[in-house]
Amino acid sequence: MKAVQITKPGEIKIIEKDAPKAKDGEALLKVLYCGICGADVASYTGNQPFTTYPRIPGHEFSAQILEIPDNDKGLKTGDIVTCNPYFNCGKCYACKRGIVNACYDNQTMGVQRDGSFQEYITMPIERIIDGKGLSAKELALIEPFSISCHALSRADIKKGDKMLIMGSGPIGLFAVMRAKALGAKVLIADMLECRLELAKEFGADRIVNVKQNNLHEECLKFTDGNGFDVCVEACGAPETFLSCLNEAAHGANVILIGNGKRETTFVHSIILKKELNIFGSRNSFTKDFETLIDLVKNGQADILKIVSGVYEKEKAKDAFEALVHNDGTLAKILIKFGGEI
């Protein structure tokens, strides 16, 4: 079979390798579509600290079941599915308490272990999630959607809550969709007008281009001077985190999704003064995948709007290069492995 492999930073090759064989408790899957995550791009550029080389990237994907034993999940040959790609040890303190998404020895497909950018993979049956009739392209978008879903589940978001989302990348855009499904009123801020316009299509109540507008003034108008009930940081930058602290109402929830490398300096008394609740968020749970599949199936989120392009697997390097040099016009790119479904 063919696989896309990052052999070293900046180098991608299409390699030939043996197709896998399913072990006990596993299914053999034919990969259909894979999304390129920011973590995959970081692996390609050499900026992902957890990646070793050579590495087959990919953890956002859809697949068709080719072989599967009888199982209590009702999954069968021919089903179009997606999968939970975060392998946990089951033994650490986090796993023993059910916080498997934050396993001490987390092994995410495409980062710490080979991922889905190959024609066939095997997966433990318990990690396979029924697609419930969604298209293969839609199912390849469920994993990044689940990141935003899990993040927003960290706080008790109520209908009518006013929410600030800093960053309109794919995770920020998915956060808009999830927030609107929960009944929140959303202001999203970014520097890229094209991304903000997409956020508006996804239901954002107000968009703010921070290059053209004073963010603080716009936030005061939107919240009647009260500040936001929920602030979501989806960039991973010190500046956007500080904006969340500054624009949060007293007693607000601040949720961090963006994963940054730069240090942030601030006077922490603002957290005490406002009695803020600060939540980190990592990966997601299988239940988040299931929630979102139902959401999309019921027509509450048109996630295909986020797809900026689809590349054949042989053009994977072109797709990665397009994202490395992205001027903001690209949101999510898919790689096609198994044809149209």
Short mmCIF file of C-alpha atoms in Angstrom, two decimals:
data_model
loop_
_atom_site.label_atom_id
_atom_site.label_comp_id
_atom_site.label_asym_id
_atom_site.label_seq_id
_atom_site.Cartn_x
_atom_site.Cartn_y
_atom_site.Cartn_z
CA MET A 1 0.00 0.00 0.00
CA LYS A 2 0.95 3.67 -0.34
CA ALA A 3 1.57 5.99 2.58
CA VAL A 4 2.51 9.64 2.99
CA GLN A 5 5.61 9.92 5.15
CA ILE A 6 7.43 12.93 6.57
CA THR A 7 10.95 11.58 6.33
CA LYS A 8 12.49 14.64 7.97
CA PRO A 9 11.45 18.27 8.46
CA GLY A 10 10.55 19.77 5.08
CA GLU A 11 10.58 16.45 3.23
CA ILE A 12 7.54 14.34 2.30
CA LYS A 13 7.61 11.12 0.29
CA ILE A 14 5.02 8.65 -0.98
CA ILE A 15 6.31 5.30 0.24
CA GLU A 16 5.30 1.70 -0.34
CA LYS A 17 4.80 -0.47 2.73
CA ASP A 18 3.05 -3.68 3.68
CA ALA A 19 -0.63 -3.40 4.43
CA PRO A 20 -1.41 -4.07 8.11
CA LYS A 21 -3.21 -7.15 9.39
CA ALA A 22 -5.82 -6.86 12.11
CA LYS A 23 -5.08 -8.50 15.46
CA ASP A 24 -7.61 -9.75 17.97
CA GLY A 25 -9.98 -6.96 18.92
CA GLU A 26 -9.06 -4.87 15.88
CA ALA A 27 -10.65 -3.99 12.54
CA LEU A 28 -9.03 -3.41 9.17
CA LEU A 29 -9.97 -0.04 7.70
CA LYS A 30 -9.61 1.56 4.29
CA VAL A 31 -8.76 5.24 4.80
CA LEU A 32 -10.97 7.60 2.80
CA TYR A 33 -10.12 11.22 3.74
CA CYS A 34 -7.60 12.77 6.11
CA GLY A 35 -7.54 16.33 7.37
CA ILE A 36 -4.26 18.17 7.83
CA CYS A 37 -4.00 19.42 11.40
CA GLY A 38 -1.78 22.23 12.63
CA ALA A 39 0.15 19.54 14.50
CA ASP A 40 0.84 17.80 11.17
CA VAL A 41 2.10 21.05 9.67
CA ALA A 42 4.32 21.52 12.73
CA SER A 43 5.73 18.02 12.20
CA TYR A 44 6.45 18.91 8.57
CA THR A 45 8.23 22.15 9.50
CA GLY A 46 10.13 20.60 12.41
CA ASN A 47 8.28 22.60 15.06
CA GLN A 48 6.41 19.73 16.72
CA PRO A 49 8.44 18.76 19.82
CA PHE A 50 6.77 15.35 20.22
CA THR A 51 7.35 14.09 16.66
CA THR A 52 10.17 11.74 15.72
CA TYR A 53 11.13 10.92 12.14
CA PRO A 54 10.30 9.31 9.84
CA ARG A 55 6.62 9.73 10.69
CA ILE A 56 3.33 9.06 8.90
CA PRO A 57 1.12 12.00 9.93
CA GLY A 58 -2.63 12.22 10.41
CA HIS A 59 -5.26 11.85 13.12
CA GLU A 60 -8.30 13.48 11.49
CA PHE A 61 -9.79 10.89 9.18
CA SER A 62 -12.68 8.85 7.86
CA ALA A 63 -12.50 5.21 6.81
CA GLN A 64 -14.50 2.24 5.60
CA ILE A 65 -14.50 -1.01 7.55
CA LEU A 66 -13.09 -3.86 5.45
CA GLU A 67 -12.81 -6.54 8.12
CA ILE A 68 -14.23 -6.62 11.64
CA PRO A 69 -15.20 -9.43 14.04
CA ASP A 70 -18.58 -9.56 15.75
CA ASN A 71 -18.78 -6.76 18.29
CA ASP A 72 -21.18 -5.22 20.77
CA LYS A 73 -21.03 -1.83 19.01
CA GLY A 74 -22.97 -3.09 16.01
CA LEU A 75 -20.18 -2.14 13.60
CA LYS A 76 -19.97 -4.16 10.41
CA THR A 77 -18.08 -4.48 7.14
CA GLY A 78 -18.82 -1.59 4.79
CA ASP A 79 -19.61 0.98 7.50
CA ILE A 80 -18.14 4.46 7.06
CA VAL A 81 -16.61 5.53 10.36
CA THR A 82 -14.16 7.78 12.14
CA CYS A 83 -11.96 6.96 15.13
CA ASN A 84 -10.63 8.30 18.41
CA PRO A 85 -6.89 8.73 17.65
CA TYR A 86 -5.54 9.41 21.17
CA PHE A 87 -4.05 6.22 22.57
CA ASN A 88 -3.84 6.23 26.37
CA CYS A 89 -1.91 3.89 28.64
CA GLY A 90 -4.79 2.99 30.98
CA LYS A 91 -2.42 2.82 33.94
CA CYS A 92 -1.39 6.35 34.87
CA TYR A 93 -3.10 8.51 37.49
CA ALA A 94 -5.06 10.44 34.84
CA CYS A 95 -6.31 7.28 33.13
CA LYS A 96 -7.31 5.67 36.44
CA ARG A 97 -9.49 8.72 37.12
CA GLY A 98 -11.08 8.59 33.66
CA ILE A 99 -9.15 11.58 32.30
CA VAL A 100 -7.87 9.47 29.41
CA ASN A 101 -7.57 12.50 27.10
CA ALA A 102 -4.78 13.80 29.36
CA CYS A 103 -2.92 10.49 29.76
CA TYR A 104 0.63 10.96 31.07
CA ASP A 105 1.89 8.85 28.13
CA ASN A 106 -0.58 10.00 25.47
CA GLN A 107 0.20 8.61 22.01
CA THR A 108 -1.63 10.61 19.34
CA MET A 109 -1.71 9.14 15.86
CA GLY A 110 0.56 11.05 13.50
CA VAL A 111 2.65 12.49 16.32
CA GLN A 112 3.96 9.93 18.81
CA ARG A 113 2.93 7.01 16.54
CA ASP A 114 2.23 6.60 12.84
CA GLY A 115 -1.06 8.07 11.73
CA SER A 116 -3.77 7.82 9.11
CA PHE A 117 -2.01 9.10 5.98
CA GLN A 118 -1.92 5.62 4.48
CA GLU A 119 -4.31 3.55 2.42
CA TYR A 120 -5.09 1.00 5.15
CA ILE A 121 -4.87 1.03 8.94
CA THR A 122 -5.97 -1.19 11.79
CA MET A 123 -7.79 0.15 14.84
CA PRO A 124 -9.00 -1.33 18.12
CA ILE A 125 -12.77 -1.76 17.83
CA GLU A 126 -13.41 0.32 20.95
CA ARG A 127 -11.83 3.32 19.18
CA ILE A 128 -14.05 3.11 16.10
CA ILE A 129 -17.02 5.48 16.02
CA ASP A 130 -20.13 4.86 13.94
CA GLY A 131 -20.53 7.56 11.29
CA LYS A 132 -24.35 7.27 11.33
CA GLY A 133 -24.61 7.98 7.62
CA LEU A 134 -22.46 11.11 7.46
CA SER A 135 -20.30 11.51 4.38
CA ALA A 136 -16.64 10.54 4.44
CA LYS A 137 -15.63 14.20 4.13
CA GLU A 138 -17.81 15.19 7.08
CA LEU A 139 -16.43 12.38 9.23
CA ALA A 140 -12.86 13.49 8.52
CA LEU A 141 -13.78 16.83 10.15
CA ILE A 142 -15.27 15.40 13.34
CA GLU A 143 -11.95 15.08 15.20
CA PRO A 144 -10.97 18.78 14.97
CA PHE A 145 -14.59 19.69 15.75
CA SER A 146 -14.33 17.48 18.84
CA ILE A 147 -11.38 19.52 20.12
CA SER A 148 -13.59 22.60 20.29
CA CYS A 149 -16.53 20.61 21.65
CA HIS A 150 -14.46 19.20 24.49
CA ALA A 151 -12.98 22.59 25.28
CA LEU A 152 -16.39 24.22 25.59
CA SER A 153 -17.58 21.33 27.76
CA ARG A 154 -14.98 22.32 30.36
CA ALA A 155 -17.22 25.19 31.48
CA ASP A 156 -20.94 25.31 32.20
CA ILE A 157 -22.09 27.32 29.18
CA LYS A 158 -25.69 28.47 29.38
CA LYS A 159 -28.08 29.70 26.71
CA GLY A 160 -27.63 33.44 26.30
CA ASP A 161 -24.08 33.52 27.65
CA LYS A 162 -21.86 36.00 25.84
CA MET A 163 -18.67 34.42 24.54
CA LEU A 164 -15.44 35.83 23.18
CA ILE A 165 -13.41 33.60 20.86
CA MET A 166 -9.89 34.78 20.12
CA GLY A 167 -8.77 33.28 16.83
CA SER A 168 -10.66 32.18 13.73
CA GLY A 169 -8.52 29.25 12.65
CA PRO A 170 -10.25 25.88 12.20
CA ILE A 171 -10.51 25.29 15.98
CA GLY A 172 -11.91 28.78 16.55
CA LEU A 173 -14.41 28.32 13.72
CA PHE A 174 -15.52 24.98 15.11
CA ALA A 175 -15.85 26.65 18.52
CA VAL A 176 -18.27 29.15 16.95
CA MET A 177 -20.44 26.32 15.63
CA ARG A 178 -20.47 24.50 18.96
CA ALA A 179 -21.14 27.70 20.91
CA LYS A 180 -24.12 28.58 18.73
CA ALA A 181 -25.51 25.07 19.16
CA LEU A 182 -25.31 25.67 22.94
CA GLY A 183 -27.20 28.94 22.60
CA ALA A 184 -24.33 31.35 23.28
CA LYS A 185 -23.94 34.79 21.68
CA VAL A 186 -20.51 34.95 20.08
CA LEU A 187 -18.02 37.67 19.26
CA ILE A 188 -14.95 36.35 17.45
CA ALA A 189 -11.77 38.36 16.91
CA ASP A 190 -8.87 37.91 14.52
CA MET A 191 -6.62 39.83 12.11
CA LEU A 192 -7.76 37.96 8.98
CA GLU A 193 -10.90 39.34 7.36
CA CYS A 194 -11.47 36.27 5.17
CA ARG A 195 -11.51 33.98 8.22
CA LEU A 196 -13.82 36.34 10.07
CA GLU A 197 -16.26 36.33 7.18
CA LEU A 198 -16.28 32.54 7.37
CA ALA A 199 -16.96 32.78 11.10
CA LYS A 200 -19.96 34.96 10.27
CA GLU A 201 -21.26 32.23 7.95
CA PHE A 202 -20.90 29.79 10.84
CA GLY A 203 -23.14 31.93 13.03
CA ALA A 204 -20.89 34.40 14.86
CA ASP A 205 -23.00 37.31 16.11
CA ARG A 206 -20.20 39.81 15.70
CA ILE A 207 -16.78 39.70 14.06
CA VAL A 208 -13.94 42.06 14.99
CA ASN A 209 -10.84 42.64 12.89
CA VAL A 210 -8.33 43.71 15.52
CA LYS A 211 -6.23 45.47 12.87
CA GLN A 212 -9.11 47.76 12.04
CA ASN A 213 -10.99 48.08 15.33
CA ASN A 214 -10.30 48.58 19.01
CA LEU A 215 -11.04 45.16 20.51
CA HIS A 216 -11.75 46.45 24.01
CA GLU A 217 -14.26 49.02 22.79
CA GLU A 218 -16.04 46.43 20.63
CA CYS A 219 -16.18 44.00 23.55
CA LEU A 220 -17.68 46.63 25.85
CA LYS A 221 -20.40 47.39 23.28
CA PHE A 222 -21.21 43.71 22.78
CA THR A 223 -21.46 42.97 26.50
CA ASP A 224 -23.11 46.24 27.60
CA GLY A 225 -19.95 47.01 29.52
CA ASN A 226 -20.12 43.83 31.62
CA GLY A 227 -17.45 41.67 29.99
CA PHE A 228 -17.87 38.13 28.67
CA ASP A 229 -19.29 35.16 30.51
CA VAL A 230 -16.91 32.87 28.60
CA CYS A 231 -13.63 33.65 26.86
CA VAL A 232 -12.00 31.09 24.55
CA GLU A 233 -8.34 31.38 23.58
CA ALA A 234 -7.83 29.52 20.28
CA CYS A 235 -4.52 30.99 19.08
CA GLY A 236 -1.91 29.95 21.61
CA ALA A 237 -0.46 33.47 21.77
CA PRO A 238 0.32 35.48 24.92
CA GLU A 239 -1.52 38.52 23.55
CA THR A 240 -4.77 36.65 22.96
CA PHE A 241 -4.64 35.01 26.38
CA LEU A 242 -4.23 38.42 28.00
CA SER A 243 -7.15 39.72 25.95
CA CYS A 244 -9.28 36.91 27.36
CA LEU A 245 -8.34 37.91 30.92
CA ASN A 246 -9.00 41.57 30.24
CA GLU A 247 -12.35 41.08 28.50
CA ALA A 248 -13.72 38.47 30.91
CA ALA A 249 -16.52 39.45 33.27
CA HIS A 250 -16.11 38.95 37.00
CA GLY A 251 -16.75 35.27 37.74
CA ALA A 252 -16.23 34.33 34.07
CA ASN A 253 -14.83 31.14 32.58
CA VAL A 254 -11.64 31.31 30.48
CA ILE A 255 -10.91 28.27 28.30
CA LEU A 256 -7.53 27.65 26.69
CA ILE A 257 -7.40 25.60 23.49
CA GLY A 258 -4.48 27.23 21.67
CA ASN A 259 -1.15 25.51 22.29
CA GLY A 260 1.64 28.09 22.30
CA LYS A 261 5.37 28.10 22.99
CA ARG A 262 5.91 31.71 24.04
CA GLU A 263 5.92 32.72 27.69
CA THR A 264 3.18 34.99 29.01
CA THR A 265 3.84 37.63 31.66
CA PHE A 266 0.99 39.19 33.60
CA VAL A 267 -0.01 40.29 37.10
CA HIS A 268 -2.01 37.32 38.34
CA SER A 269 -4.10 39.43 40.70
CA ILE A 270 -6.52 40.02 37.79
CA ILE A 271 -7.55 36.36 38.19
CA LEU A 272 -8.14 36.88 41.91
CA LYS A 273 -9.89 40.22 41.51
CA LYS A 274 -12.32 38.84 38.94
CA GLU A 275 -12.45 35.37 40.54
CA LEU A 276 -11.93 33.83 37.11
CA ASN A 277 -12.17 30.13 36.36
CA ILE A 278 -9.27 29.11 34.08
CA PHE A 279 -9.64 25.84 32.19
CA GLY A 280 -7.06 24.00 30.11
CA SER A 281 -8.28 21.63 27.41
CA ARG A 282 -6.51 18.70 25.78
CA ASN A 283 -7.72 16.30 23.08
CA SER A 284 -11.29 15.04 23.51
CA PHE A 285 -13.41 12.05 24.52
CA THR A 286 -15.20 9.55 22.32
CA LYS A 287 -18.46 11.00 23.63
CA ASP A 288 -17.49 14.34 22.06
CA PHE A 289 -17.19 12.64 18.66
CA GLU A 290 -20.59 11.02 19.14
CA THR A 291 -22.23 14.29 20.20
CA LEU A 292 -20.96 16.07 17.11
CA ILE A 293 -21.90 13.31 14.69
CA ASP A 294 -25.47 13.65 15.97
CA LEU A 295 -25.24 17.45 15.72
CA VAL A 296 -24.15 17.33 12.08
CA LYS A 297 -26.63 14.57 11.23
CA ASN A 298 -29.46 16.70 12.65
CA GLY A 299 -28.45 19.63 10.45
CA GLN A 300 -27.25 21.86 13.29
CA ALA A 301 -23.77 22.40 11.84
CA ASP A 302 -22.69 22.61 8.19
CA ILE A 303 -19.07 21.66 8.75
CA LEU A 304 -18.17 21.19 5.07
CA LYS A 305 -18.00 24.98 4.73
CA ILE A 306 -14.65 24.83 6.47
CA VAL A 307 -13.01 22.79 3.67
CA SER A 308 -10.80 25.00 1.51
CA GLY A 309 -9.51 22.27 -0.77
CA VAL A 310 -9.05 18.54 -1.37
CA TYR A 311 -5.76 17.08 -2.63
CA GLU A 312 -4.94 13.61 -3.93
CA LYS A 313 -2.48 11.73 -1.72
CA GLU A 314 0.19 12.04 -4.40
CA LYS A 315 -0.04 15.83 -4.00
CA ALA A 316 0.31 15.77 -0.21
CA LYS A 317 3.50 17.84 -0.28
CA ASP A 318 1.70 20.56 -2.24
CA ALA A 319 -1.08 20.56 0.37
CA PHE A 320 1.40 20.93 3.25
CA GLU A 321 3.27 23.70 1.42
CA ALA A 322 -0.01 25.53 0.83
CA LEU A 323 -0.68 25.52 4.57
CA VAL A 324 2.89 26.50 5.47
CA HIS A 325 2.49 29.58 3.24
CA ASN A 326 -1.18 30.14 4.10
CA ASP A 327 -2.17 33.80 3.90
CA GLY A 328 -5.30 33.11 5.91
CA THR A 329 -7.54 32.19 2.99
CA LEU A 330 -7.19 28.46 3.70
CA ALA A 331 -9.07 26.88 6.60
CA LYS A 332 -9.10 23.07 6.41
CA ILE A 333 -7.49 20.94 3.69
CA LEU A 334 -8.35 17.30 3.14
CA ILE A 335 -6.24 14.58 1.53
CA LYS A 336 -8.17 11.99 -0.48
CA PHE A 337 -7.05 8.40 -0.07
CA GLY A 338 -9.99 6.19 -0.89
CA GLY A 339 -12.10 7.97 -3.48
CA GLU A 340 -15.50 9.53 -3.27
CA ILE A 341 -17.98 8.15 -0.73
#
